[in-house]
Coordinates of C-alpha atoms in Angstrom, one line a residue:
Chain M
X1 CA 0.0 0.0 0.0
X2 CA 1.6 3.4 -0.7
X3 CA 1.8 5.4 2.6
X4 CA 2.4 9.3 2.8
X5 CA 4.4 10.7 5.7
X6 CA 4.2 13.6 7.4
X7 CA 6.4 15.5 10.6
X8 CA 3.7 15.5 13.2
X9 CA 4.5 19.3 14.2
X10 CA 5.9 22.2 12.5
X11 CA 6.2 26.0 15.1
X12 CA 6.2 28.7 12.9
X13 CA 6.1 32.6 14.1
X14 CA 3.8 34.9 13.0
X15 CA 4.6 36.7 9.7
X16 CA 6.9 33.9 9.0
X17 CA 6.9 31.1 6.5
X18 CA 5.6 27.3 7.2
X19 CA 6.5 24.6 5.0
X20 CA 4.8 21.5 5.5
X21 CA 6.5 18.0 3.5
X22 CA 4.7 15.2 2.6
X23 CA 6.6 12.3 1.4
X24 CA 6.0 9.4 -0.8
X25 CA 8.1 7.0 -3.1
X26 CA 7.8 9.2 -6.2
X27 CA 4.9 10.9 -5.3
X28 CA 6.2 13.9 -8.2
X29 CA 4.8 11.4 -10.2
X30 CA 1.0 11.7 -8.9
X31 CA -1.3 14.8 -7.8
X32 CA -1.7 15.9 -4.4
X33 CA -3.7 18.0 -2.7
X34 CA -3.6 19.8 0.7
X35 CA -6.7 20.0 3.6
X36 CA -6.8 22.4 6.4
X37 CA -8.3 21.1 9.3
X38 CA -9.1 23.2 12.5
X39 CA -10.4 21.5 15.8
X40 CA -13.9 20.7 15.7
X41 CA -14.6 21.7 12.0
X42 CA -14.3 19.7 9.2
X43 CA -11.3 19.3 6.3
X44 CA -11.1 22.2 3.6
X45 CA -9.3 21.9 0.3
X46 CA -6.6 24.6 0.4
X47 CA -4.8 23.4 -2.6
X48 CA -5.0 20.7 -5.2
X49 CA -3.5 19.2 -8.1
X50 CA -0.2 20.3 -6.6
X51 CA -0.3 24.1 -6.7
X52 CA -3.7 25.0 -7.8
X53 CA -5.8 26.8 -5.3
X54 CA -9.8 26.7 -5.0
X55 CA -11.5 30.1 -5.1
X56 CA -11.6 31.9 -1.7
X57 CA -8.0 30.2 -0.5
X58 CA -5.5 32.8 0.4
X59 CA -2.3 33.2 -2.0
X60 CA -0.3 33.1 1.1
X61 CA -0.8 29.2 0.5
X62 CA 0.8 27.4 -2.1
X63 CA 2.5 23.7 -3.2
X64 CA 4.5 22.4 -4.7
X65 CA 5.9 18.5 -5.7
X66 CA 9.1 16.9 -7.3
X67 CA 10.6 13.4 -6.6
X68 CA 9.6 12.0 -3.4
X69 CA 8.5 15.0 -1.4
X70 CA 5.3 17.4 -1.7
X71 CA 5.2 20.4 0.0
X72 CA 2.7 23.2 1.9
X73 CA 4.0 26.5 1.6
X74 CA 2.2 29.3 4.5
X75 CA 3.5 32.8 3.4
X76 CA 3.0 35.0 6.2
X77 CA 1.2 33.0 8.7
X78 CA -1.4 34.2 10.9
X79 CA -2.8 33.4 13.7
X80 CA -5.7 31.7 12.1
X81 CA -3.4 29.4 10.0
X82 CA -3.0 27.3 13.2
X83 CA -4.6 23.6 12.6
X84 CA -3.9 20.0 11.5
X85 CA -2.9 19.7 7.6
X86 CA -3.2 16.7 5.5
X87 CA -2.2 15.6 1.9
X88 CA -3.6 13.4 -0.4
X89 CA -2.9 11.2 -3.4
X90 CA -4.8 9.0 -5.2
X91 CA -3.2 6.0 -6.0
X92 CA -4.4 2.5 -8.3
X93 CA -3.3 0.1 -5.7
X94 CA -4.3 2.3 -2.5
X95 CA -7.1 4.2 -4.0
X96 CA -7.5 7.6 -1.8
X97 CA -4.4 8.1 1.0
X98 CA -4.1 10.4 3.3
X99 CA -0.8 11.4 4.9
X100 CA -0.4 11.2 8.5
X101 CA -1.3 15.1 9.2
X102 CA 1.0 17.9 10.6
X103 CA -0.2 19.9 13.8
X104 CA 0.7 23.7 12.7
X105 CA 1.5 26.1 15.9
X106 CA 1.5 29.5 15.5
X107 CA 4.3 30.6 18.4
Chain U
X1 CA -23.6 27.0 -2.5
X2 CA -22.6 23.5 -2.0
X3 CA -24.0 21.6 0.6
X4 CA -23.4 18.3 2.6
X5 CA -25.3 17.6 5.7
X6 CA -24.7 14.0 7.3
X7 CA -27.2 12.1 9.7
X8 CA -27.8 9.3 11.2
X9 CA -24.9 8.6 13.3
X10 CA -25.2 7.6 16.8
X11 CA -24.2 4.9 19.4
X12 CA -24.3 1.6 18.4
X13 CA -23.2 -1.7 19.8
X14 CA -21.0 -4.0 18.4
X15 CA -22.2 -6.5 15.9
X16 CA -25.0 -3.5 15.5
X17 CA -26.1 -1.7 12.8
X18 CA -26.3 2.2 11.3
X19 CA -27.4 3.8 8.3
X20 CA -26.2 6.6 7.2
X21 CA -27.4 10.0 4.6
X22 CA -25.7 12.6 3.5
X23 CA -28.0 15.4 1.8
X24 CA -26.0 17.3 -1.1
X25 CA -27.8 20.6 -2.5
X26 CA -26.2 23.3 -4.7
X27 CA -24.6 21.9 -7.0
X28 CA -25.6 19.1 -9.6
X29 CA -25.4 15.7 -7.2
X30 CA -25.8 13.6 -10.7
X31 CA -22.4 14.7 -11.9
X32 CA -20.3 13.8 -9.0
X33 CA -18.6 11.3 -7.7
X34 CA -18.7 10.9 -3.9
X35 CA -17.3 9.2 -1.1
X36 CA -17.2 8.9 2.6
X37 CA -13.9 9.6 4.9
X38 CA -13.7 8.9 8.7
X39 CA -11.9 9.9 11.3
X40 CA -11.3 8.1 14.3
X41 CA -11.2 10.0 17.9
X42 CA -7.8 12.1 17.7
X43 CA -6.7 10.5 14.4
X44 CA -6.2 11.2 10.9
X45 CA -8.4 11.0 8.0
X46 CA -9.5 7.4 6.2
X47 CA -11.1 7.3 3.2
X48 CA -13.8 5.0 3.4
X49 CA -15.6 4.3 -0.1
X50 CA -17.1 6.0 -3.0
X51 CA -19.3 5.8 -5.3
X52 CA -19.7 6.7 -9.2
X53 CA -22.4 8.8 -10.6
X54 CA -25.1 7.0 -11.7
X55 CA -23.7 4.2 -8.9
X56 CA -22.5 1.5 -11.4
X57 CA -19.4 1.6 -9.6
X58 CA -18.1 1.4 -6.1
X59 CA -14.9 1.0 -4.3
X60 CA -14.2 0.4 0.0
X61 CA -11.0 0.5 1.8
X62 CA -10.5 -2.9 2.8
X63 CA -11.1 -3.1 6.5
X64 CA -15.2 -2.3 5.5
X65 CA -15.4 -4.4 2.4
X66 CA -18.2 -6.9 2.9
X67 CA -19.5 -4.9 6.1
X68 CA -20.0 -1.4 4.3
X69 CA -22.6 -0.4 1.5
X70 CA -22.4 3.0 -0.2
X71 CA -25.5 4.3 -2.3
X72 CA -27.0 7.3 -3.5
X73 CA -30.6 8.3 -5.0
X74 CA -29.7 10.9 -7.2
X75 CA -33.4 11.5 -7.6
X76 CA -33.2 13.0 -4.0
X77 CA -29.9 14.0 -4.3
X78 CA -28.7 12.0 -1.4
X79 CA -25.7 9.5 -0.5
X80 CA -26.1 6.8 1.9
X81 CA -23.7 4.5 3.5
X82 CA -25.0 1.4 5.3
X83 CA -23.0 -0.4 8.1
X84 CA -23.3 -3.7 9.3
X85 CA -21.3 -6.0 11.6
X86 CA -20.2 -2.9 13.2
X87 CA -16.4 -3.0 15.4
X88 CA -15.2 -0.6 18.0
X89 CA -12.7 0.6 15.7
X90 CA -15.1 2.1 13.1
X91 CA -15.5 4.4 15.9
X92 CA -15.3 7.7 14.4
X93 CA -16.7 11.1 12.7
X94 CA -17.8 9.9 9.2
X95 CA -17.7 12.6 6.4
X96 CA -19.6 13.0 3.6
X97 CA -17.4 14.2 0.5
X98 CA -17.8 15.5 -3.0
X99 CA -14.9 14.4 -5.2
X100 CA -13.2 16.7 -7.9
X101 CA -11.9 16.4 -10.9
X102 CA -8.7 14.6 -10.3
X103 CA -9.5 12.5 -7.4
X104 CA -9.7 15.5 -4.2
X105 CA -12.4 15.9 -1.9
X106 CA -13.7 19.3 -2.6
X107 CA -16.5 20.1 -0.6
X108 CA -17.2 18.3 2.9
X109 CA -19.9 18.1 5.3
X110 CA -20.1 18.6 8.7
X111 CA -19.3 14.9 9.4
X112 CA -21.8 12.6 12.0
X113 CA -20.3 10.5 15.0
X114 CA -20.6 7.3 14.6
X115 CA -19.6 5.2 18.1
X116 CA -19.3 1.5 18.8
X117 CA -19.5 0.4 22.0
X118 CA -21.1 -1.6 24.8

């Protein structure tokens, strides 16, 4: 089964930038996508298909993917950027994964 | 606007069974693939199975095949998901999901607690 991996924590400052990895064997090779999850609410797409973002998502977030690593780019994180993100491939043997999820802090 | 509101979740013993509907609104429910995901107390998300349009095709994460039926009535634009032999670990807040074009979940409900215990 193809598994996604994620650090359990990234602390990030305010104003500062938050990077989030996501790692997979040769998960350049597929699509992900990105879901914001704050504590009681449910998931929200925040960006798919790599680097595309839905309508209404900030600019301040963005991805990108290449070889064996995806990543979750927070420009200029505020306060209200602190939650649990997840990413997410779709692959033929595993059908929909999910990666492990990263706890965001804002310090 | 899209809309996904989940019922029927509850407390159920083991062995029990559960039922349940997810009502979609705001967008055209006859076009979309959708799915379920769970999440279990204080753990990550799991999809859980999906369902093609016109419902000629499903798929289930292992650990519910056999156990798990998905369904929809696209005349009531509404998903079901019906659960049988139920375990403590299917424990969890079940999601409805609408699935975009290349296989993301783009629009979730509120999610409905589903918990197995004696």
């Amino acid at each position: 089964s193809y598994v996604l991996t994620q650090p359990p924590s990234v602390s990030v400052a305010p104003g500062q930038t938050a990077r989030i990895t996501c790692g997979g064997n040769n998960i350049g090779s597929k699509s992900v996508h990105w879901y914001q999850q704050k504590p009681g609410q449910a998931p929200v797409l925040v960006v798919y298909d790599d680097s595309d973002r839905p309508s209404g998502i900030p600019e301040r977030f963005s991805g990108s993917n290449s070889g064996n690593t995806a990543t979750l780019t927070i420009s200029r994180v505020e306060a209200g950027d602190e939650a649990d993100y997840y990413c997410q491939v779709w692959d033929s043997s595993s059908d929909y994964v999910f990666g492990t999820g990263t706890k965001v802090t804002v310090l | 606007e899209v809309q996904l509101v989940e019922s029927g979740g509850g407390l159920v013993q083991p062995g029990g069974s559960l039922r349940l509907s997810c009502a979609a609104s705001g967008f055209t429910f006859s076009s979309y693939w959708m799915s379920w995901v769970r999440q279990a107390p204080g753990k990550g998300l799991e999809w859980v199975a999906n369902i093609k349009q016109d419902g000629s095709e499903k798929y289930y994460v292992d650990s519910v095949k056999g156990r798990f039926t998905i369904s929809r009535d696209n005349a009531k634009n509404s998903l079901y998901l019906q659960m049988n032999s139920l375990r403590a670990e299917d424990t969890a807040v079940y999601y409805c999901a609408r699935v975009g074009g290349s296989s993301h979940f783009d629009y979730w409900g509120q999610g409905t607690l589903v918990t197995v215990s004696s």
